[in-house]
C-alpha positions as CSV (number, residue, x, y, z in Angstrom):
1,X,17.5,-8.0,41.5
2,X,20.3,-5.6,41.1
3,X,19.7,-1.9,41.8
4,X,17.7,-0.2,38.6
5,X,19.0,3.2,39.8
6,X,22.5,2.4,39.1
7,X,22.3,1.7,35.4
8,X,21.3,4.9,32.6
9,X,18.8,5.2,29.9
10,X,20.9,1.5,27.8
11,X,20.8,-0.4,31.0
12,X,24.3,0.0,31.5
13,X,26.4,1.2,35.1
14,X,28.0,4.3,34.5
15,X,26.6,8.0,34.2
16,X,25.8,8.8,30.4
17,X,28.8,11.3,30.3
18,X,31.4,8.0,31.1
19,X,29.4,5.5,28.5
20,X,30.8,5.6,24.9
21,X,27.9,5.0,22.4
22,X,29.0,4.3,18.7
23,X,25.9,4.6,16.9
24,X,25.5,3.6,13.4
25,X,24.4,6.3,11.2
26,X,22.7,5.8,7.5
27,X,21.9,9.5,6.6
28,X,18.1,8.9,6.9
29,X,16.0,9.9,10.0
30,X,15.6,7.3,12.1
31,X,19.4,6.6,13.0
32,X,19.7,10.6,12.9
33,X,17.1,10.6,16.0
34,X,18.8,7.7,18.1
35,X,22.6,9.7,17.7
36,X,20.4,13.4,18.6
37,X,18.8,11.7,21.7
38,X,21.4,9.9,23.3
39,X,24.1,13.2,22.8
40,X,20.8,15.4,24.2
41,X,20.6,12.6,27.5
42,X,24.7,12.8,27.7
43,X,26.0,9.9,26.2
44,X,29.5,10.1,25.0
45,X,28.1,9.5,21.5
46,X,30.4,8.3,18.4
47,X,28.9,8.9,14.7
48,X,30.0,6.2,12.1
49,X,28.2,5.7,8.4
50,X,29.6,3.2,6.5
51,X,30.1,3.9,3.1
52,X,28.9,0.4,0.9
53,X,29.6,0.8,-2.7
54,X,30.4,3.0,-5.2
55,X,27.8,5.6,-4.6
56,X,27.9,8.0,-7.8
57,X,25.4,5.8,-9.4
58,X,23.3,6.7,-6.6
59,X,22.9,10.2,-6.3
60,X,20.7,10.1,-9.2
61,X,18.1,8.3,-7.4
62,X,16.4,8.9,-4.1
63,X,15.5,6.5,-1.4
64,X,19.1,4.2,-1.4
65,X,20.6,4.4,1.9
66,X,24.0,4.5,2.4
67,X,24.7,7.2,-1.0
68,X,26.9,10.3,-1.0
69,X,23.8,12.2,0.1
70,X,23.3,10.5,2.9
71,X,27.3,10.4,4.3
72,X,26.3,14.6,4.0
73,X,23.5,14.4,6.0
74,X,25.1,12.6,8.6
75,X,27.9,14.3,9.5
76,X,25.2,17.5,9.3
77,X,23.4,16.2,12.3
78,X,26.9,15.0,13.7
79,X,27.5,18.9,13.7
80,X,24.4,20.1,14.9
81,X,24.5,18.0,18.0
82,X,28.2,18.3,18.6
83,X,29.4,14.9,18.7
84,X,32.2,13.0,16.5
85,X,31.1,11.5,13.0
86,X,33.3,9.3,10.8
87,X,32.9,7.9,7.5
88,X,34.5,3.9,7.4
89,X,35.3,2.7,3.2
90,X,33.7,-0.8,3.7
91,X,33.1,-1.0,-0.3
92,X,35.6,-3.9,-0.5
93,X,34.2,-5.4,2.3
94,X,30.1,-5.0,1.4
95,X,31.1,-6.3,-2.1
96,X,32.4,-9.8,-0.6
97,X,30.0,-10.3,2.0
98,X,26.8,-9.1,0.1
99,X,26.9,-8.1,-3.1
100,X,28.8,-11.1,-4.7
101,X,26.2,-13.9,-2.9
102,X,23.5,-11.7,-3.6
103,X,24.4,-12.3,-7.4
104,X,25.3,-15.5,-6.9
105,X,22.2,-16.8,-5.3
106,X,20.1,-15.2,-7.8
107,X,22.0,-16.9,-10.6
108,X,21.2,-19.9,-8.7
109,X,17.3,-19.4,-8.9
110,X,17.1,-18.3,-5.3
111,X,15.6,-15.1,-4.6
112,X,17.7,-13.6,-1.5
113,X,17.3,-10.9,1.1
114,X,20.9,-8.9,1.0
115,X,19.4,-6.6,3.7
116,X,19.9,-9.5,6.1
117,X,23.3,-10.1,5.3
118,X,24.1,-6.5,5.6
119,X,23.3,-6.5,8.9
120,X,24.7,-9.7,10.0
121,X,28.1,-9.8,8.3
122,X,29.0,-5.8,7.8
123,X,26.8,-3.6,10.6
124,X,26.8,-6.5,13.9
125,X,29.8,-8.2,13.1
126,X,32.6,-5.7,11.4
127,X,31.3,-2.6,12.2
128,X,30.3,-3.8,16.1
129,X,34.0,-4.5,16.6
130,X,34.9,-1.3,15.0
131,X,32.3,0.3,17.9
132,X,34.4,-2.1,20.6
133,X,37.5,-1.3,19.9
134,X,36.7,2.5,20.2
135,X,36.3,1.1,23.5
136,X,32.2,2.1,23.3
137,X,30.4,0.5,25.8
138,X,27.6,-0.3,23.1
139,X,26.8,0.2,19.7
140,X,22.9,1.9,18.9
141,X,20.9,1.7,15.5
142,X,18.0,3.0,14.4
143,X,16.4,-0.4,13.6
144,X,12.5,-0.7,14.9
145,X,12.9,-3.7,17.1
146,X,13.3,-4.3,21.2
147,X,15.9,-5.6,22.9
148,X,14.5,-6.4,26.2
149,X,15.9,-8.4,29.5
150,X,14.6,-11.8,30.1
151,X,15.1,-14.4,32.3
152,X,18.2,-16.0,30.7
153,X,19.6,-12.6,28.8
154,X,18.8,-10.0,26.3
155,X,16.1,-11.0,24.3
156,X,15.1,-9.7,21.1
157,X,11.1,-8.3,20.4
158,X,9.1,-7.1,17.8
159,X,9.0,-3.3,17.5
160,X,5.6,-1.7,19.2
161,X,4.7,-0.1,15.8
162,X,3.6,-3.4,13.7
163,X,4.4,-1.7,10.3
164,X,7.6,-0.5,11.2
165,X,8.6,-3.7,12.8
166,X,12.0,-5.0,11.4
167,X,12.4,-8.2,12.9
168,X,12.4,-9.8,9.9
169,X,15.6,-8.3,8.8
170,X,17.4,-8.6,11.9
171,X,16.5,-12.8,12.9
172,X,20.3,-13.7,12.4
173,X,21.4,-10.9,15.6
174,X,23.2,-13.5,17.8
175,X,22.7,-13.5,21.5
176,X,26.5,-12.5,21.8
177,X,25.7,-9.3,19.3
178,X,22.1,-8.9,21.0
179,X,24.0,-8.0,24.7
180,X,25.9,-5.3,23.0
181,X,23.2,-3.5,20.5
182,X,20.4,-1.3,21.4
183,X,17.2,-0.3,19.4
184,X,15.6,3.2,20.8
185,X,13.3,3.6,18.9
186,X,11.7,0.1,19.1
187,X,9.4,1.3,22.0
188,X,7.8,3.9,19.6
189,X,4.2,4.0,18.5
190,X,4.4,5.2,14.9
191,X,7.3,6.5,12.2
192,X,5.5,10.0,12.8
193,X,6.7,10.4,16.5
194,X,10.5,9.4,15.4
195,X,9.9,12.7,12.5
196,X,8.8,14.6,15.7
197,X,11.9,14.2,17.7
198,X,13.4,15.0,14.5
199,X,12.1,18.1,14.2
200,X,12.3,19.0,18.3
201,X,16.4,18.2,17.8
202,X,16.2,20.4,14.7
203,X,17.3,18.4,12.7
204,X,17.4,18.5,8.4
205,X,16.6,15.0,7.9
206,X,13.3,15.2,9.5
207,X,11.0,15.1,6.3
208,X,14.0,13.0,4.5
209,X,11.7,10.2,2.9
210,X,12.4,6.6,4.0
211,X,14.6,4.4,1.7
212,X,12.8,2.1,-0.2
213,X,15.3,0.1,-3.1
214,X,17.9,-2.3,-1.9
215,X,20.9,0.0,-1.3
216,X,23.2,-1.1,-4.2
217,X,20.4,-1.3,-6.6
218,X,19.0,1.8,-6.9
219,X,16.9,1.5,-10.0
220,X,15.4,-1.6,-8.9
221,X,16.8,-3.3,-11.9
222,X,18.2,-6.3,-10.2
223,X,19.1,-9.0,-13.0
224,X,20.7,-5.4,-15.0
225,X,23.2,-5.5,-11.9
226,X,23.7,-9.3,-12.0
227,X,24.3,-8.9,-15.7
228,X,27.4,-6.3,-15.0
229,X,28.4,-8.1,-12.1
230,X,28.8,-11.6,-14.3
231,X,28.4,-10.9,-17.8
232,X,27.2,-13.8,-19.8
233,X,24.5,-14.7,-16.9
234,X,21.8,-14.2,-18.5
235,X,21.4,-17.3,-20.6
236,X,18.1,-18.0,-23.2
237,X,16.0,-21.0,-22.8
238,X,12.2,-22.4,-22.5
239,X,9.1,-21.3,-20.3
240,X,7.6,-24.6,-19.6
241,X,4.4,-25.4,-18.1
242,X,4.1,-28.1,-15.4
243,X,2.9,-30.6,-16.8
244,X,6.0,-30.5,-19.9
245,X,4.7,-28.3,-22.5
246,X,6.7,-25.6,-24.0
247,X,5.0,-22.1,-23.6
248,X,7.8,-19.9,-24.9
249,X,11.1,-18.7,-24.0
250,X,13.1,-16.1,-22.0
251,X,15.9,-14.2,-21.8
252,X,17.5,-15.7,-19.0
253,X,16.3,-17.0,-15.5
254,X,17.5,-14.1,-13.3
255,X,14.6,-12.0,-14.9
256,X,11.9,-13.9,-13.0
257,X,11.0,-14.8,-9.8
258,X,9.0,-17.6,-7.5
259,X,5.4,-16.4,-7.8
260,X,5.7,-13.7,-10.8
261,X,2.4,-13.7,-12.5
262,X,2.7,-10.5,-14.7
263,X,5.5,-10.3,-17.5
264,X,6.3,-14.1,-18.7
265,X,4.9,-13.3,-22.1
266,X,2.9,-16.3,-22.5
267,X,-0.1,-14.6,-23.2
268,X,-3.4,-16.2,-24.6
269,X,-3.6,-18.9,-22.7
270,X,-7.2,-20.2,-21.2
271,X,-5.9,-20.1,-17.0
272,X,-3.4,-17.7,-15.3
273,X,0.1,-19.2,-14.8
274,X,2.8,-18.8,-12.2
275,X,6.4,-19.0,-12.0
276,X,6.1,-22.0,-9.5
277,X,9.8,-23.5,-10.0
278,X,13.3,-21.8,-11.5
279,X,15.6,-24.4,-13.4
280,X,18.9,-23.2,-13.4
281,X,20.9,-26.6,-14.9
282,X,18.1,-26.8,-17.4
283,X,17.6,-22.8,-17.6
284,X,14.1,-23.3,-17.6
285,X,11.7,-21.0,-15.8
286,X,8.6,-24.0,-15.0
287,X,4.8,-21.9,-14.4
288,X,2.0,-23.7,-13.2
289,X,-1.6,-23.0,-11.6
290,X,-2.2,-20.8,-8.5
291,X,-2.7,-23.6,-6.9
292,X,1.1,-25.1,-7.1
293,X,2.5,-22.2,-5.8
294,X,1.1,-24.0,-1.9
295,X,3.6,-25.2,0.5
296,X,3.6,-26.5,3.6
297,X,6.9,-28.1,4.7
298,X,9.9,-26.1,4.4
299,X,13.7,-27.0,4.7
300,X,15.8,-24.3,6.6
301,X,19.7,-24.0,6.6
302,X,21.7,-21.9,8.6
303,X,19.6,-21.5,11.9
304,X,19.8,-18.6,14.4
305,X,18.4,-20.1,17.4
306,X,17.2,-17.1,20.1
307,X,15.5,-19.4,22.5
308,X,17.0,-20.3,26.0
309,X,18.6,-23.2,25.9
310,X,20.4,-25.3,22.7
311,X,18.1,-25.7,19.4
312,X,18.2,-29.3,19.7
313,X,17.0,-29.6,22.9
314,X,13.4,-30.4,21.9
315,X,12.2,-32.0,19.3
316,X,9.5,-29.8,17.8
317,X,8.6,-25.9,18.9
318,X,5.5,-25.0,18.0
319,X,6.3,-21.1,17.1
320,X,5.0,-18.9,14.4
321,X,7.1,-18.1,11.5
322,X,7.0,-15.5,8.6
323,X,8.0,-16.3,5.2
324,X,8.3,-13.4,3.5
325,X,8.8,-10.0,5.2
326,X,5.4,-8.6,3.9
327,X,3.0,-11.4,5.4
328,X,2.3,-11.8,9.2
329,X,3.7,-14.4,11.4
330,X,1.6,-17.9,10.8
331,X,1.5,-21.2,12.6
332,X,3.9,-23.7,12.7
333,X,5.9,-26.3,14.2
334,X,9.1,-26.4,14.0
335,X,11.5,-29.4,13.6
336,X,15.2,-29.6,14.3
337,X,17.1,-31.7,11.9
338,X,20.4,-30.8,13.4
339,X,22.3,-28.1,15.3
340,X,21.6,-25.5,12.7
341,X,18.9,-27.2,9.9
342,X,15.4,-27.7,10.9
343,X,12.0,-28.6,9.1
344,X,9.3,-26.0,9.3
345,X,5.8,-27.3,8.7
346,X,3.0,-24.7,8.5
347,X,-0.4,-24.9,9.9
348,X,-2.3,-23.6,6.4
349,X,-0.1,-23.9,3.0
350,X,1.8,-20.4,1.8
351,X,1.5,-19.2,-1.0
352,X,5.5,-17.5,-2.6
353,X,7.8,-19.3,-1.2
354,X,11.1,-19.3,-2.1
355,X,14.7,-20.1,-1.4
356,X,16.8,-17.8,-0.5
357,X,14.4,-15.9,1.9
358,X,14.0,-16.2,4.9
359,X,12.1,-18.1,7.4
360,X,11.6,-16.2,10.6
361,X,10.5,-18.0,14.2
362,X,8.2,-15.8,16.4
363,X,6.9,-16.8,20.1
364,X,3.3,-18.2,19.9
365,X,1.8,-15.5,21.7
366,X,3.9,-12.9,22.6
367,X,6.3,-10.5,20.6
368,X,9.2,-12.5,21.3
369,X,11.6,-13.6,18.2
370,X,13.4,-16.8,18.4
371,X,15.9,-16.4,15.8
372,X,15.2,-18.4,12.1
373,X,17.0,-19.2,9.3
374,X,17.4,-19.5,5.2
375,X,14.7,-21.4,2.9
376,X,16.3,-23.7,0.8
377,X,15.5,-26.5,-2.1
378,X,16.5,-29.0,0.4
């Protein structure tokens, strides 16, 4: 065992006054606290906030990270703790690596999760080399999840505070990204004790209310932004029922999603109906029953494997996984089909899912993650 006195508060050697920290910085409170308490231990902290899109739309509209409000507020806290902030123009950047696919896979009948790509193509991959070449010794986010030691490495946890937990968002983290991040705040009980430190740091953001929309989207209106991003998208056709009848028609796929009830305006009909398939070549959105919206097998692409060892070296893991990041883990056993592809079957059908989300692999017991990957049509 090497000697636990010798390494600071992130596990590294070196006093906190000789280890560069870059941390991330949105604007809202919970990467405002993780900046405030590693300048108040010592740490040789650098501020950065990325700036994503065109914010102007933004400012309108509260609870979108990443706006010109936020880029205020962090170089504020920046100030108030006496450390360097700068602001990086990653619009060009965010627009190729998110924004575009994000339109693209909804005009593809998918229902995606740009959050995820955000962090695993911008934050941990072009803004962690930023962090290394300011020679830091590690780059700090406010993300709820733990990064603890194991046997074989870093591994990455689920948060202590179940409703903050943000594993979901974060199963793509590679083990080569996982030795260089840290998560502070992953240890901490409840959002309340993160506002807390907030306040004891004195700090503006404090009662700043967490963001809710998807950054770049910041009425919520998703298939208004697909429509300006690719005009023309939003082609007319038929609602049709399962079994082949024609219910109705729509203004275009991108307005509707795997298990929307409410809004298909097919009205008076003797059973509720689901949206249970999206036909893009036919650009037909296909309802059915409750009952068709079950599924137990699911094809996944584009694996993250966390575990020790290669994803292929067994033939099955029986893990739990989430579908969706509002449901809890469930049983399941997973299959590999290849280095990066595997089969996930559940131990009870799920109700929702859909490609383009993602399907997350969690320890049996335990708060371990194992990494995960994309749903797809197969």
């Amino acid at each position: 065992m090497p000697l636990e006195s010798s390494l600071n508060a992130l596990g590294l050697a070196g006093a906190p006054a000789d280890t560069r920290v870059v941390v991330a910085m949105s604007g809202g409170v919970d990467s405002s606290v993780v900046a405030a308490m590693l300048a108040e231990e010592g740490f040789d902290v650098v501020g950065v906030t990325l700036q994503l899109y065109d914010h102007g739309a933004a400012l309108a509209k509260k609870g979108a990270c990443c706006a010109g409000r936020d880029i205020h507020d962090a170089r504020r806290v920046a100030e108030t703790m006496g450390f360097p902030h700068y602001v990086l123009d990653y619009e060009n950047m965010f627009r190729e690596a998110v924004i575009d696919e994000f339109a693209e896979s909804y005009l593809g009948g998918a229902t995606p999760v740009p959050c995820i790509r955000c962090n695993e193509r911008v934050k941990f991959q072009d803004l962690l080399g930023t962090a290394k070449d300011l020679e830091a010794a590690c780059m700090a986010t406010g993300h709820y999840i733990r990064r603890l030691e194991g046997e074989h490495g870093p591994e990455l946890h689920m948060a202590a505070d179940p409703a903050r937990d943000q594993s979901y968002f974060l199963f793509s983290t590679t083990k080569e990204q996982l030795a260089y991040l840290r998560f502070p705040l992953g240890h901490l009980k409840s959002k309340a004790e993160t506002r807390e430190l907030a306040q004891r740091y004195g700090l503006g953001v404090a009662d700043k209310p967490d963001s809710q929309d998807i950054c770049f989207v910041p009425d919520g209106d998703y298939a208004k932004l697909i429509q300006k991003i690719r005009p023309g998208s939003a082609q007319p056709g038929e609602i049709v029922h399962a079994d082949g009848r024609v219910l109705g028609t729509h203004e275009g796929v991108i307005h509707y999603t795997i298990g929307q009830r409410r809004g298909l305006g097919i009205g008076g009909l003797s059973e509720p109906l689901y949206v249970i398939r999206l036909d893009v070549d036919r650009r037909q959105v296909v309802v059915g029953p409750r009952e068709m919206l079950a599924v137990r097998r699911i094809p996944v692409k584009e694996v993250n494997w966390l575990g020790d060892g290669a994803f292929t070296d067994q033939e099955e893991y029986h893990l739990r996984v989430k579908v969706r990041s509002t449901k809890p883990p469930v049983d399941a056993v997973v299959r590999p089909t290849g280095p990066r592809e595997a089969e996930v079957e559940l131990a009870f059908a799920e109700e929702g899912v859909s490609p383009g989300q993602a399907c997350v692999f969690y320890a049996g017991e335990g708060t371990r993650v194992f990494g995960g990957g994309w749903i797809h049509r197969g």
